[in-house]
């Protein structure tokens, strides 16, 4: 990836008192936390240097849309080369790798705007080390932001793996909240379908099905990631990097089952709505056909009297109009009786 050399590339520097390496001011840094040995999180100013070695855990979250942050990551030797490559890539394939006492990968999360979570997917890139967690994103994400708020509220984090599990839990919680709102919308639409109030329901059902499909697509990728991790031997990793994959996979499986059930329910409601609308259309066509059949004989009678030819019936009679009107009414009555006999009119 080509980077602009005009940006300074902050690297690890040694503190003036001879201590361990610290991170200089990181460009594109969105937030940073120092988590002490007792698990208490301490927010750091984004321009504050943070020790990258020692007993405490450091979490740095950067904006990958900032070219200076990409340059810093490309030059950061504290991150294994394979993890740096994934951080700098724009690959949206959900994945998780274990190598060199490091866990890194890409997971899906919901993008957020000023009103909250959207149905659009974003991706969180991360590197987990024993005492350092670096994450990054191109757009604002819901799950990782909820994890930040949890840490600001005082939630204790015992290791990098627990921090990652907290992020995944919040990703799942965001999707669950969206699923609950969709469930309420689906219930309201079902009530309208059953009450024969079909005003503009197809659009709402279509949007719900599209959201379900998008959520299912993201959850399928997350499920696959953690089921694969569950099958791997993580005994060589330090305890702080051993992610509870079975627990996360189980929660994601249950959430995906709910999403799939809602998708199928929305599909069935769409089919029922389509059948009702087709039935209404058929009824309208039936009414139109009956009216056409009833009016056809009177139309034929009026057509005959309007031919302007000699020897027309009632042409010389003073009551000719009333005789013609009676003939028209009789023709309609005959047509009505015939339609009743053949079962078109009940």
C-alpha positions as MATLAB code, in Angstrom:
seq = 'XXXXXXXXXXXXXXXXXXXXXXXXXXXXXXXXXXXXXXXXXXXXXXXXXXXXXXXXXXXXXXXXXXXXXXXXXXXXXXXXXXXXXXXXXXXXXXXXXXXXXXXXXXXXXXXXXXXXXXXXXXXXXXXXXXXXXXXXXXXXXXXXXXXXXXXXXXXXXXXXXXXXXXXXXXXXXXXXXXXXXXXXXXXXXXXXXXXXXXXXXXXXXXXXXXXXXXXXXXXXXXXXXXXXXXXXXXXXXXXXXXXXXXXXXXXXXXXXXXXXXXXXXXXXXXXXXXXXXXXXXXXXXXXXXXXXXXXXXXXXXXXXXXXXXXXXXXXXXXXXXXXXXXXXXXXXXXXXXXXXXXXXXX';
ca = [
       0.000    0.000    0.000;
       1.509    3.337   -1.047;
       1.650    5.889    1.744;
       2.399    9.568    1.650;
       5.936   10.088    2.988;
       5.112   13.665    3.939;
       3.415   12.443    7.140;
       5.641   11.775   10.108;
       5.661    8.148   11.190;
       5.535    7.904   15.006;
       7.390    4.840   16.296;
       8.227    3.339   19.638;
      10.491    5.649   21.612;
      12.276    5.115   24.912;
      11.170    7.198   27.854;
      13.631    9.714   29.226;
      13.841    7.980   32.598;
      15.140    4.773   31.042;
      11.790    2.933   31.256;
      10.182    0.737   28.623;
       8.983    1.795   25.168;
       6.056    4.130   24.892;
       3.820    5.054   21.981;
       4.277    8.613   20.843;
       1.194   10.566   19.848;
      -0.542    8.258   17.355;
      -2.149   10.013   14.378;
      -5.739    9.024   13.775;
      -6.113    7.712   17.337;
      -9.796    7.725   18.339;
      -9.368    6.554   21.921;
      -6.930    4.735   24.172;
      -7.239    2.884   27.473;
      -4.742    1.692   30.036;
      -6.027   -1.325   31.962;
      -4.138   -1.942   35.188;
      -3.232   -5.294   36.716;
      -6.519   -5.370   38.645;
      -8.562   -4.926   35.464;
      -9.592   -1.316   36.046;
      -9.695    0.706   32.807;
      -8.221    4.201   32.677;
      -8.989    6.402   29.637;
      -5.957    8.080   28.128;
      -5.814   11.355   26.264;
      -5.259   10.688   22.580;
      -2.122   12.838   22.676;
      -0.773   11.109   25.793;
       2.097    8.642   25.491;
       1.263    5.126   26.697;
       3.797    2.450   27.755;
       3.674   -0.527   25.380;
       5.651   -2.785   27.692;
       4.950   -3.631   31.298;
       2.267   -5.358   33.343;
      -0.626   -3.210   32.102;
      -2.814   -3.746   29.032;
      -3.049   -0.933   26.468;
      -5.917   -0.605   23.962;
      -5.443    1.738   21.013;
      -8.315    2.279   18.575;
      -7.427    4.139   15.372;
      -9.211    5.599   12.384;
      -7.950    3.701    9.344;
      -9.386    6.364    7.049;
      -6.528    8.595    8.243;
      -3.493    8.025    5.994;
      -1.154    9.023    8.821;
      -2.531    6.202   10.981;
      -1.841    3.737    8.158;
       1.723    4.983    7.936;
       2.194    4.573   11.669;
       0.837    1.014   11.538;
       3.061    0.139    8.569;
       6.137    1.251   10.531;
       5.141   -0.207   13.925;
       7.532   -3.058   14.709;
       5.632   -4.053   17.872;
       3.025   -5.696   15.577;
       3.898   -8.911   13.661;
       4.257   -8.411    9.922;
       1.283  -10.625    9.020;
      -0.965   -8.702   11.421;
       0.241   -5.362   10.013;
      -0.585   -6.553    6.507;
      -4.156   -7.383    7.516;
      -4.586   -4.088    9.361;
      -3.488   -2.168    6.282;
      -5.584   -4.174    3.829;
      -9.187   -3.449    2.878;
     -10.209   -7.100    2.912;
     -13.806   -7.487    4.133;
     -13.629  -11.276    4.512;
     -14.233  -12.152    8.159;
     -11.279  -14.055    9.527;
      -9.259  -14.758   12.641;
      -5.632  -15.925   12.789;
      -3.396  -17.150   15.582;
       0.352  -16.729   15.160;
       3.439  -15.577   17.064;
       1.663  -15.120   20.414;
      -0.782  -12.870   18.623;
      -4.430  -13.108   17.571;
      -5.513  -10.886   14.684;
      -8.297  -10.704   12.151;
     -11.352   -8.935   10.716;
     -14.901   -9.115   12.070;
     -18.173   -7.541   10.949;
     -19.976   -4.898   12.967;
     -22.907   -2.595   12.257;
     -22.160    0.930   11.140;
     -23.700    3.692   13.196;
     -24.804    7.220   12.454;
     -26.088   10.054   14.583;
     -29.397    8.212   15.142;
     -27.793    4.932   16.211;
     -27.173    1.582   14.533;
     -27.808    1.151   10.817;
     -28.325   -2.060    8.860;
     -25.117   -1.485    6.881;
     -22.055   -3.557    7.719;
     -18.640   -2.240    8.656;
     -15.508   -4.134    9.616;
     -13.268   -4.000   12.648;
      -9.608   -4.942   12.218;
      -7.729   -5.929   15.336;
      -4.490   -7.283   16.753;
      -4.463   -8.874   20.209;
      -1.194   -9.281   22.079;
      -0.562  -10.081   25.710;
      -0.249   -6.419   26.726;
      -1.334   -4.549   23.614;
      -4.593   -4.403   21.659;
      -4.756   -2.346   18.480;
      -8.048   -2.044   16.617;
      -9.085    0.074   13.680;
     -12.039    0.851   11.448;
     -12.928    2.961    8.415;
     -16.438    3.935    9.575;
     -17.999    4.401   12.997;
     -19.025    1.017   14.415;
     -21.612    0.143   17.058;
     -20.097   -2.813   18.896;
     -16.646   -1.409   19.507;
     -18.109    1.957   20.536;
     -20.380    0.193   23.041;
     -17.313   -1.595   24.434;
     -15.610    1.791   24.865;
     -18.611    3.113   26.796;
     -18.587   -0.003   28.975;
     -14.950    0.606   29.869;
     -15.659    4.264   30.585;
     -18.431    3.085   32.935;
     -15.849    1.056   34.868;
     -16.186   -2.471   33.482;
     -13.172   -4.524   34.496;
     -11.120   -6.261   31.836;
      -8.733   -8.986   32.924;
      -7.001   -9.686   29.592;
      -6.858   -8.899   25.884;
      -9.086  -11.921   25.203;
     -11.741  -10.612   27.605;
     -11.595   -7.211   25.907;
     -12.171   -8.876   22.525;
     -15.030  -10.951   23.964;
     -16.562   -7.732   25.306;
     -16.466   -6.223   21.820;
     -18.105   -9.326   20.291;
     -20.760   -9.354   23.036;
     -21.619   -5.762   22.182;
     -21.728   -6.547   18.462;
     -24.226   -9.312   19.252;
     -26.184   -7.035   21.616;
     -26.489   -4.378   18.890;
     -27.829   -6.954   16.448;
     -30.208   -8.310   19.105;
     -31.594   -4.818   19.726;
     -32.142   -4.369   15.996;
     -33.783   -7.807   15.824;
     -36.182   -6.849   18.640;
     -37.223   -3.685   16.784;
     -37.725   -5.707   13.615;
     -39.805   -8.217   15.571;
     -42.110   -5.415   16.744;
     -42.428   -4.106   13.185;
     -43.185   -7.607   11.939;
     -45.908   -8.035   14.575;
     -47.502   -4.733   13.531;
     -47.406   -5.706    9.852;
     -48.943   -9.106   10.632;
     -51.803   -7.405   12.473;
     -52.459   -5.201    9.440;
     -52.334   -8.174    7.073;
     -54.830  -10.100    9.195;
     -57.097   -7.050    9.447;
     -57.133   -6.689    5.637;
     -55.427   -3.302    5.837;
     -52.820   -3.722    3.124;
     -51.812   -0.102    2.627;
     -48.124    0.011    1.590;
     -47.153   -3.161    3.490;
     -45.076   -4.705    0.720;
     -42.386   -2.041    1.019;
     -42.066   -2.517    4.779;
     -41.884   -6.299    4.465;
     -39.289   -6.000    1.727;
     -37.103   -3.779    3.907;
     -37.414   -6.197    6.821;
     -36.410   -9.156    4.671;
     -33.438   -7.232    3.293;
     -32.270   -6.339    6.822;
     -32.654   -9.956    7.920;
     -30.592  -11.128    4.956;
     -27.832   -8.617    5.740;
     -27.715   -9.548    9.430;
     -27.719  -13.249    8.586;
     -24.828  -12.731    6.169;
     -22.750  -10.985    8.852;
     -23.642  -13.505   11.550;
     -22.810  -16.439    9.279;
     -19.295  -15.082    8.838;
     -18.869  -14.503   12.584;
     -20.190  -17.982   13.381;
     -17.755  -19.568   10.961;
     -14.845  -17.627   12.476;
     -15.536  -18.783   16.031;
     -16.454  -22.354   15.104;
     -13.097  -22.629   13.330;
     -11.334  -21.090   16.325;
     -13.142  -23.560   18.581;
     -11.593  -26.442   16.639;
      -8.056  -25.087   16.912;
      -5.592  -26.004   19.647;
      -4.942  -22.774   21.562;
      -2.967  -24.358   24.375;
       0.249  -22.752   23.149;
      -1.226  -19.264   23.566;
      -0.833  -17.374   26.793;
      -3.982  -17.366   28.967;
      -4.604  -13.709   28.199;
      -5.124  -14.527   24.497;
      -7.302  -17.617   24.860;
     -10.697  -16.472   23.557;
     -13.821  -18.253   24.821;
     -14.832  -19.294   21.309;
     -17.529  -21.860   22.321;
     -19.446  -19.301   24.385;
     -19.331  -16.682   21.649;
     -20.271  -19.194   18.958;
     -23.255  -20.402   20.970;
     -24.595  -16.870   21.412;
     -24.137  -16.063   17.732;
     -25.838  -19.336   16.719;
     -28.900  -18.476   18.803;
     -29.060  -14.938   17.431;
     -28.722  -16.203   13.862;
     -31.563  -18.671   14.461;
     -33.816  -15.788   15.523;
     -32.833  -13.748   12.458;
     -33.486  -16.691   10.106;
     -36.901  -17.305   11.706;
     -37.823  -13.638   11.207;
     -36.679  -13.787    7.589;
     -38.898  -16.820    6.955;
     -41.804  -15.200    8.780;
     -41.448  -12.063    6.657;
     -41.358  -14.211    3.507;
     -44.552  -16.028    4.513;
     -46.272  -12.723    5.275;
     -45.213  -11.412    1.874;
     -46.697  -14.485    0.218;
     -49.937  -14.167    2.213;
     -50.159  -10.477    1.370;
     -49.586  -11.250   -2.299;
     -52.363  -13.853   -2.242;
     -54.756  -11.401   -0.590;
     -53.949   -8.725   -3.143;
     -54.423  -11.202   -5.986;
     -57.772  -12.208   -4.463;
     -58.820   -8.563   -4.293;
     -57.793   -8.114   -7.905;
     -59.775  -11.179   -8.921;
     -62.840   -9.883   -7.056;
     -62.541   -6.535   -8.824;
     -62.279   -8.259  -12.189;
     -65.300  -10.411  -11.301;
     -67.392   -7.349  -10.453;
     -66.302   -5.693  -13.663;
     -67.192   -8.809  -15.654;
     -70.649   -9.005  -14.058;
     -71.342   -5.332  -14.797;
     -70.210   -5.849  -18.374;
     -72.507   -8.880  -18.773;
     -75.491   -6.998  -17.296;
     -74.997   -3.943  -19.506;
     -74.306   -5.787  -22.738;
     -78.005   -6.638  -23.637;
     -79.236   -3.054  -22.951;
     -76.346   -1.772  -25.032;
     -77.410   -4.059  -27.863;
     -81.002   -2.757  -27.643;
     -79.951    0.881  -27.683;
     -77.637    0.130  -30.588;
     -80.531   -1.322  -32.596;
     -82.750    1.711  -31.973;
     -79.929    4.024  -32.957;
     -79.406    2.592  -36.477;
     -81.530    5.303  -38.173;
     -83.062    2.835  -40.638;
     -86.675    2.502  -41.785;
     -89.223    0.229  -40.075;
     -87.721    0.585  -36.567;
     -90.095   -0.706  -33.859;
     -92.067    1.953  -31.968;
     -90.839    4.675  -34.317;
     -94.399    5.951  -34.934;
     -95.770    5.241  -31.442;
     -96.367    8.018  -28.930;
     -95.203    5.639  -26.159;
     -92.239    4.321  -28.158;
     -89.664    5.588  -25.668;
     -91.331    3.777  -22.772;
     -91.609    0.569  -24.763;
     -87.894    0.784  -25.598;
     -87.049    1.471  -21.924;
     -89.085   -1.575  -20.888;
     -87.246   -3.682  -23.436;
     -83.889   -2.497  -22.087;
     -84.905   -3.308  -18.481;
     -86.198   -6.714  -19.569;
     -82.902   -7.482  -21.323;
     -80.983   -6.620  -18.112;
     -83.293   -8.826  -16.049;
     -82.852  -11.727  -18.431;
     -79.057  -11.324  -18.277;
     -79.218  -11.222  -14.457;
     -81.284  -14.426  -14.307;
     -78.900  -16.188  -16.680;
     -75.865  -15.133  -14.589;
     -77.582  -16.381  -11.420;
     -78.395  -19.691  -13.078;
     -74.785  -20.339  -14.130;
     -73.453  -19.306  -10.694;
     -71.548  -16.151  -11.599;
     -73.785  -14.044   -9.327;
     -74.545  -15.459   -5.892;
];
